[in-house]
């Protein structure tokens, strides 16, 4: 990026600011002419976007639950990464869910529900683009049009999202406001509101999963080049990123590219290791589409194209656990039954392999057991949607102890991880980590694996790699 010499020179004469060492005053000739000579802005209003009616229906539910309360839901602000450099902006998920504003949301916007009798008037406050006569237009590196591009006008956003808009300057907080992330009832409510997805959300999830599959295909096709790179894990991350960006999308979380023993670190995102033939590489990645819905998929690949016997045994056990979890996932059962089904398989197999100091039955005892969890410390499933770990503020009775319903989207992602220095397992197990993660949509007819087209079984994975690397 360019150095931002003029980020502090808005109002050069009027308002001395920090970093005066870098201040370069604009000469008079610039100031006299910069506001003139610009074409009129087009005044055509955009039509309402596809998600607008869905977001409106969600706002109605929130309104009905908080009669008489003034609700304040901020989008959030830019966060600094290092000097003059911010992280890419990403709106609060609840804000996005209730406005339909995704990747193009303007930082610092605030959604307000103003009580009006038994209902609410809803207004979206945003920092409208600056007038060209203001220094912000050309001299503010954080929000100025010359620096980050134009922001939308109030009328445009109102038409696009179907919400009344007002300038951010008109927003004021009031005593008694119920504020997202400060008020537990509101924060929990809007999190639980996302437990069951509407048809728009389901379509977005299908799209996110589909485009994520392309990223995995690219990784598989690029394995020879990845192996030849000193930090092959970075290359894996980069290939997935390139696919996401080439398709015009983002990523829902940092890609985990964990080769060899790194696969045993559940959220390995340092990705600075080599990808070595003979090892497995675990890739956990998800594309986030413009509406902010994200996939969350894991595949574990034999780098050289074929599993060794021990790798295959571990891999197929994880798949067996995933299949058992899938079979247990039916409408009306508790969410935690999915995890419990996976644990039955994991405990039985590691006991069979002689890895447990107790029987599988003893390990599965809710109080005294858990010895098998040494090899899989994480849960099997989480809700998925606009957050990769969606609905995280839902109450336990609605989440872990809640019942599976049609419209829910969640992961099934068992794994087995034998740390490189784990003396409780024979040497041949050490340094092997496997996870298989699929994205599941619950329907009235039972679960649908949205990611079923991405090869899953050991045989399918080997065939996938062989196909991708076959001579043309
Ligand atoms: N994708 C990482 C996780 O589910 O924790
Ligand atoms: Mn996950």
XYZ file of C-alpha atoms and ligand atoms in Angstrom:
478
model
C 0.000 0.000 0.000
C 1.061 3.556 -0.445
C 2.406 5.429 2.525
C -0.296 7.680 3.818
C 1.556 10.981 3.962
C -1.604 12.936 3.866
C -3.657 10.938 6.329
C -3.080 13.610 8.902
C -3.437 16.636 6.741
C -7.184 17.008 6.640
C -7.564 20.513 8.106
C -3.867 21.216 7.936
C -4.109 24.703 9.267
C -7.099 24.190 11.529
C -6.392 20.981 13.402
C -2.873 19.888 14.218
C -2.851 16.122 14.610
C -0.502 13.325 15.537
C 2.442 12.409 13.334
C 3.161 16.007 12.488
C 6.534 14.756 11.252
C 4.704 13.451 8.212
C 2.379 16.341 7.633
C 2.652 17.957 4.227
C 0.285 20.906 3.959
C -1.769 21.145 0.793
C -0.917 24.338 -1.078
C -3.674 26.898 -1.586
C -4.104 26.017 -5.269
C -5.042 22.467 -4.350
C -7.493 23.539 -1.661
C -9.142 26.064 -4.008
C -9.791 23.512 -6.737
C -10.139 20.053 -5.216
C -13.874 20.305 -4.520
C -14.863 21.251 -8.036
C -14.852 19.623 -11.429
C -16.507 16.350 -10.420
C -19.364 14.686 -12.301
C -22.761 14.367 -10.657
C -23.177 11.114 -8.760
C -25.673 8.744 -10.399
C -28.976 9.022 -8.566
C -30.452 5.688 -9.606
C -31.403 3.640 -6.560
C -30.462 -0.051 -6.423
C -33.330 -2.563 -6.195
C -33.728 -4.409 -2.887
C -31.189 -7.220 -2.609
C -32.358 -10.840 -2.452
C -31.905 -11.185 1.297
C -33.808 -7.989 2.190
C -37.211 -9.644 2.853
C -35.569 -12.412 4.890
C -33.751 -9.879 7.074
C -37.014 -7.943 7.497
C -38.772 -11.087 8.749
C -35.939 -11.636 11.273
C -36.265 -8.051 12.502
C -39.991 -8.633 13.062
C -39.196 -11.574 15.337
C -36.713 -9.501 17.339
C -39.157 -6.608 17.574
C -41.938 -8.834 18.913
C -39.649 -10.261 21.583
C -38.472 -6.872 22.895
C -41.639 -4.775 22.941
C -41.066 -1.310 24.373
C -37.273 -1.629 24.469
C -34.836 0.448 22.437
C -32.419 -1.992 20.840
C -28.967 -0.989 19.587
C -26.964 -3.360 17.386
C -23.617 -1.969 16.207
C -21.853 -3.361 13.153
C -18.483 -2.887 14.833
C -15.464 -0.844 13.841
C -12.225 -1.306 11.972
C -9.504 -2.890 14.100
C -5.923 -1.800 13.772
C -3.430 -4.459 12.767
C -0.328 -2.272 12.889
C 0.428 1.360 12.248
C -1.724 2.775 9.419
C -2.937 -0.742 8.691
C -6.293 -2.238 9.640
C -7.685 -5.738 9.456
C -10.269 -6.088 6.705
C -13.625 -5.007 8.103
C -16.142 -7.718 8.881
C -19.515 -6.738 10.333
C -20.877 -8.328 13.514
C -22.760 -11.453 12.493
C -25.988 -10.472 14.284
C -25.895 -7.061 12.608
C -25.433 -8.689 9.238
C -28.177 -11.228 9.877
C -30.692 -8.512 10.767
C -29.762 -6.072 7.998
C -28.820 -8.421 5.162
C -25.666 -6.333 4.802
C -22.706 -8.617 4.222
C -19.218 -8.052 2.864
C -20.060 -4.500 1.744
C -21.305 -3.251 5.147
C -19.927 0.131 6.199
C -17.919 0.126 9.469
C -19.411 1.878 12.516
C -22.994 1.527 11.285
C -25.622 0.957 13.958
C -29.017 -0.737 13.660
C -31.564 0.752 16.056
C -35.028 -0.529 16.982
C -36.963 2.471 18.332
C -40.094 1.459 20.254
C -43.320 2.693 18.694
C -46.348 1.339 20.539
C -46.208 -2.449 20.394
C -43.806 -2.368 17.455
C -40.527 -0.655 16.559
C -39.335 1.802 13.960
C -36.062 0.435 12.674
C -33.331 2.779 11.458
C -29.899 1.996 10.132
C -27.415 4.731 11.003
C -24.322 4.886 8.826
C -21.554 7.252 7.928
C -22.791 8.406 4.579
C -20.174 9.333 2.022
C -18.648 12.713 2.643
C -19.465 15.731 0.605
C -16.711 16.657 -1.837
C -16.318 19.990 -0.130
C -15.057 18.343 3.054
C -11.413 17.516 3.755
C -12.548 13.955 4.508
C -13.193 13.499 0.787
C -9.525 13.700 -0.172
C -7.490 13.740 3.031
C -8.793 11.130 5.451
C -6.958 7.854 4.937
C -9.370 5.942 7.167
C -12.704 6.833 5.618
C -11.989 9.286 2.791
C -13.158 8.531 -0.719
C -9.746 9.241 -2.277
C -8.272 6.594 0.029
C -10.702 3.724 0.450
C -13.255 4.443 -2.266
C -16.737 5.894 -2.049
C -19.203 4.872 0.615
C -22.853 4.542 -0.362
C -25.442 7.281 0.062
C -28.236 6.973 2.634
C -30.978 6.617 0.014
C -29.029 3.917 -1.802
C -28.615 1.791 1.321
C -32.270 2.304 2.250
C -33.361 1.027 -1.151
C -30.810 -1.785 -1.244
C -31.627 -3.195 2.214
C -35.212 -2.012 2.635
C -34.459 -0.219 5.909
C -34.865 3.452 6.799
C -31.450 5.095 7.037
C -30.000 8.136 8.780
C -26.559 9.658 9.096
C -24.403 8.231 11.874
C -24.085 11.734 13.349
C -27.795 11.574 14.208
C -27.389 8.432 16.305
C -27.368 8.897 20.037
C -27.251 6.333 22.758
C -29.787 6.655 25.542
C -30.101 5.458 29.069
C -31.929 2.139 29.126
C -30.711 1.103 25.669
C -30.516 -2.661 25.224
C -27.195 -3.091 23.439
C -25.911 -6.133 21.580
C -22.981 -7.821 23.377
C -23.776 -5.831 26.538
C -27.226 -7.243 27.170
C -27.267 -11.017 27.574
C -30.946 -11.407 26.690
C -30.581 -9.623 23.343
C -27.238 -11.236 22.534
C -28.589 -14.710 23.288
C -31.834 -14.075 21.431
C -30.225 -13.004 18.171
C -27.791 -15.922 18.406
C -30.630 -18.430 18.869
C -32.504 -16.752 16.014
C -29.843 -18.184 13.708
C -30.210 -21.805 14.872
C -32.737 -22.581 12.137
C -31.833 -21.233 8.727
C -34.339 -19.841 6.239
C -34.316 -20.810 2.568
C -32.045 -17.913 1.601
C -29.489 -18.963 4.193
C -29.638 -22.591 3.073
C -29.008 -21.537 -0.513
C -26.015 -19.467 0.635
C -24.654 -22.419 2.614
C -24.940 -24.659 -0.429
C -23.061 -22.059 -2.458
C -20.323 -21.656 0.169
C -19.806 -25.433 0.306
C -19.725 -25.744 -3.473
C -17.054 -23.091 -3.951
C -15.064 -24.485 -1.026
C -14.928 -27.812 -2.851
C -13.148 -26.088 -5.725
C -10.462 -24.888 -3.346
C -9.862 -28.457 -2.164
C -9.699 -29.639 -5.788
C -7.027 -27.029 -6.492
C -4.971 -28.134 -3.472
C -5.097 -31.753 -4.578
C -4.100 -30.797 -8.127
C -1.210 -28.692 -6.823
C 0.263 -31.251 -4.400
C 3.467 -31.827 -6.439
C 4.218 -28.091 -6.489
C 3.267 -27.780 -2.820
C 5.688 -30.556 -1.829
C 8.469 -28.794 -3.738
C 7.944 -25.584 -1.714
C 9.978 -25.248 1.521
C 6.948 -24.059 3.472
C 4.410 -26.187 1.691
C 1.734 -25.493 4.314
C 1.825 -21.834 3.262
C 1.401 -22.916 -0.345
C -1.671 -24.976 0.604
C -3.141 -21.946 2.357
C -2.273 -19.795 -0.655
C -3.830 -22.123 -3.206
C -7.090 -22.180 -1.261
C -6.976 -18.403 -0.852
C -6.346 -17.911 -4.568
C -9.369 -20.018 -5.415
C -11.561 -18.109 -2.959
C -10.406 -14.743 -4.304
C -10.503 -15.845 -7.948
C -14.150 -16.730 -7.461
C -14.686 -13.305 -5.861
C -15.071 -14.584 -2.310
C -13.381 -14.515 1.076
C -12.671 -17.060 3.801
C -14.687 -17.635 6.948
C -11.609 -18.283 9.094
C -7.878 -18.742 8.752
C -7.093 -21.877 6.798
C -5.577 -24.711 8.807
C -2.895 -26.385 6.669
C -1.393 -28.896 9.055
C 1.060 -31.428 7.690
C 2.546 -34.399 9.525
C 2.513 -33.936 13.326
C 1.053 -30.427 12.957
C -2.262 -32.134 12.170
C -2.505 -32.915 15.892
C -2.729 -29.181 16.686
C -6.422 -28.561 16.175
C -6.212 -24.937 15.098
C -2.777 -24.937 13.477
C -2.841 -21.720 11.421
C 0.851 -20.846 11.612
C 1.223 -22.958 8.473
C 4.968 -22.645 8.283
C 5.903 -26.294 7.871
C 6.932 -28.425 4.935
C 4.534 -30.860 3.285
C 6.419 -34.132 3.216
C 5.655 -37.212 1.090
C 4.640 -40.112 3.288
C 2.874 -37.801 5.776
C -0.767 -36.798 5.904
C -1.825 -33.200 5.472
C -4.978 -32.006 7.231
C -6.665 -29.057 5.528
C -9.517 -27.269 7.333
C -10.831 -24.398 5.219
C -14.024 -22.622 4.269
C -15.043 -20.047 1.704
C -17.182 -17.169 2.970
C -19.476 -15.764 0.285
C -20.597 -12.114 0.022
C -23.534 -12.663 2.365
C -20.936 -13.832 4.950
C -22.169 -17.423 5.111
C -19.217 -19.779 5.331
C -18.433 -23.419 4.787
C -16.188 -25.314 7.232
C -14.706 -28.412 5.686
C -11.779 -30.653 6.555
C -10.089 -33.273 4.452
C -6.962 -35.196 5.360
C -4.827 -36.207 2.401
C -1.918 -38.612 2.005
C 0.749 -36.363 0.530
C 2.240 -39.087 -1.661
C -1.186 -40.164 -2.909
C -1.682 -43.381 -0.914
C -2.283 -44.090 2.762
C 0.035 -46.380 4.688
C -1.715 -49.191 6.556
C -1.700 -47.375 9.877
C -2.795 -44.086 8.300
C -5.633 -45.852 6.529
C -6.737 -47.650 9.711
C -6.907 -44.375 11.608
C -8.535 -42.554 8.688
C -11.241 -45.143 8.187
C -12.006 -45.170 11.900
C -12.571 -41.428 11.810
C -14.822 -41.938 8.815
C -16.714 -44.662 10.642
C -17.221 -42.221 13.537
C -18.412 -39.532 11.100
C -20.849 -41.947 9.464
C -22.192 -43.039 12.858
C -22.685 -39.399 13.828
C -24.490 -38.741 10.541
C -26.793 -41.726 11.094
C -27.628 -40.491 14.596
C -28.527 -37.011 13.355
C -32.289 -37.124 12.883
C -34.902 -34.462 13.625
C -36.018 -34.494 17.249
C -32.877 -35.941 18.859
C -30.623 -33.834 21.036
C -27.742 -32.111 19.274
C -25.333 -33.854 21.610
C -26.495 -37.290 20.405
C -24.430 -36.638 17.267
C -21.254 -36.277 19.309
C -22.120 -39.254 21.471
C -22.524 -41.490 18.420
C -19.068 -40.509 17.180
C -17.591 -41.135 20.616
C -18.961 -44.681 20.707
C -16.904 -45.518 17.620
C -13.771 -43.692 18.751
C -13.816 -45.301 22.203
C -14.468 -48.789 20.780
C -11.660 -48.603 18.231
C -8.948 -47.108 20.433
C -9.845 -49.703 23.071
C -9.524 -52.463 20.436
C -6.103 -51.125 19.495
C -5.041 -51.482 23.113
C -4.573 -47.758 23.672
C -6.862 -47.361 26.698
C -6.148 -48.256 30.312
C -9.870 -49.127 30.650
C -12.566 -50.814 28.545
C -14.532 -48.839 25.952
C -17.612 -49.026 28.193
C -15.668 -47.584 31.116
C -14.235 -44.863 28.887
C -17.753 -43.882 27.822
C -18.913 -43.425 31.418
C -20.005 -39.800 31.739
C -18.287 -39.268 35.093
C -15.370 -41.634 35.449
C -14.573 -42.120 31.764
C -13.217 -39.986 28.947
C -9.860 -41.726 28.525
C -10.434 -41.908 24.743
C -10.862 -38.120 24.606
C -7.084 -37.812 24.943
C -7.068 -38.573 21.205
C -9.966 -36.255 20.315
C -10.387 -33.402 22.764
C -12.788 -31.363 20.627
C -16.516 -31.734 20.070
C -17.908 -33.470 16.999
C -20.309 -30.775 15.862
C -21.044 -27.086 15.938
C -23.648 -24.951 14.273
C -22.505 -23.274 11.080
C -23.728 -20.259 9.163
C -22.783 -16.619 9.151
C -20.238 -17.474 11.866
C -18.087 -20.538 11.474
C -19.001 -21.379 15.063
C -22.530 -20.090 14.683
C -25.082 -19.374 17.408
C -22.310 -19.454 20.013
C -24.303 -17.343 22.491
C -27.319 -19.656 22.401
C -28.257 -21.131 25.758
C -27.063 -24.652 26.446
C -30.633 -25.975 26.417
C -31.015 -24.580 22.900
C -27.584 -25.690 21.671
C -25.890 -28.757 23.094
C -29.073 -29.988 24.783
C -31.357 -28.574 22.083
C -33.256 -30.741 19.614
C -32.226 -31.089 15.983
C -34.706 -29.372 13.685
C -35.111 -29.098 9.926
C -33.238 -25.999 8.738
C -30.311 -26.427 11.108
C -26.851 -26.501 9.553
C -23.973 -27.979 11.515
C -20.681 -29.760 11.105
C -19.806 -33.372 11.741
C -16.071 -33.450 12.305
C -14.638 -36.264 14.359
C -10.899 -36.791 14.423
C -8.102 -38.828 15.931
C -4.867 -37.139 16.897
C -1.801 -38.953 18.202
C 0.686 -36.372 19.341
C 4.300 -36.893 18.297
C 5.378 -37.271 21.947
C 2.492 -39.356 23.281
C 4.018 -42.292 25.105
C 0.630 -43.984 25.578
C 0.530 -45.086 21.941
C 2.882 -47.279 19.908
C 5.422 -45.345 17.891
C 3.695 -46.023 14.559
C 0.694 -43.928 15.678
C 2.699 -40.927 16.800
C 2.510 -37.798 14.687
C -0.648 -38.870 12.844
C -3.667 -36.580 12.951
C -6.859 -37.107 10.963
C -10.073 -35.094 10.834
C -12.943 -35.415 8.374
C -15.404 -32.542 8.494
C -18.631 -32.234 6.555
C -21.366 -29.619 6.568
C -24.789 -31.042 7.268
C -28.249 -29.631 6.567
C -31.083 -31.104 8.608
C -34.299 -31.628 6.661
C -37.657 -33.179 7.494
C -36.379 -36.329 5.799
C -33.153 -36.436 7.790
C -29.635 -35.108 7.365
C -28.164 -34.061 4.013
C -24.404 -33.923 3.670
C -23.838 -30.701 1.717
C -20.160 -31.568 1.214
C -20.692 -35.176 0.116
C -19.255 -34.422 -3.329
C -15.810 -33.784 -1.876
C -14.127 -37.208 -1.704
C -14.366 -38.673 1.824
C -13.457 -42.338 2.026
C -9.818 -43.420 1.961
C -10.342 -45.009 -1.463
C -12.085 -41.917 -2.834
C -9.316 -39.655 -1.542
C -6.598 -41.777 -3.149
C -8.526 -41.828 -6.454
C -8.982 -38.044 -6.251
C -5.255 -37.469 -5.929
C -4.455 -40.002 -8.642
C -6.954 -38.373 -11.010
C -5.659 -34.891 -10.370
C -2.095 -35.912 -10.978
C -2.635 -38.210 -13.942
C -0.741 -37.205 -17.077
C -3.017 -35.224 -19.395
N -12.792 -24.932 11.451
C -12.281 -24.940 12.744
C -13.228 -25.344 13.783
O -14.324 -25.756 13.521
O -12.902 -25.217 14.943
Mn -15.539 -26.917 12.296
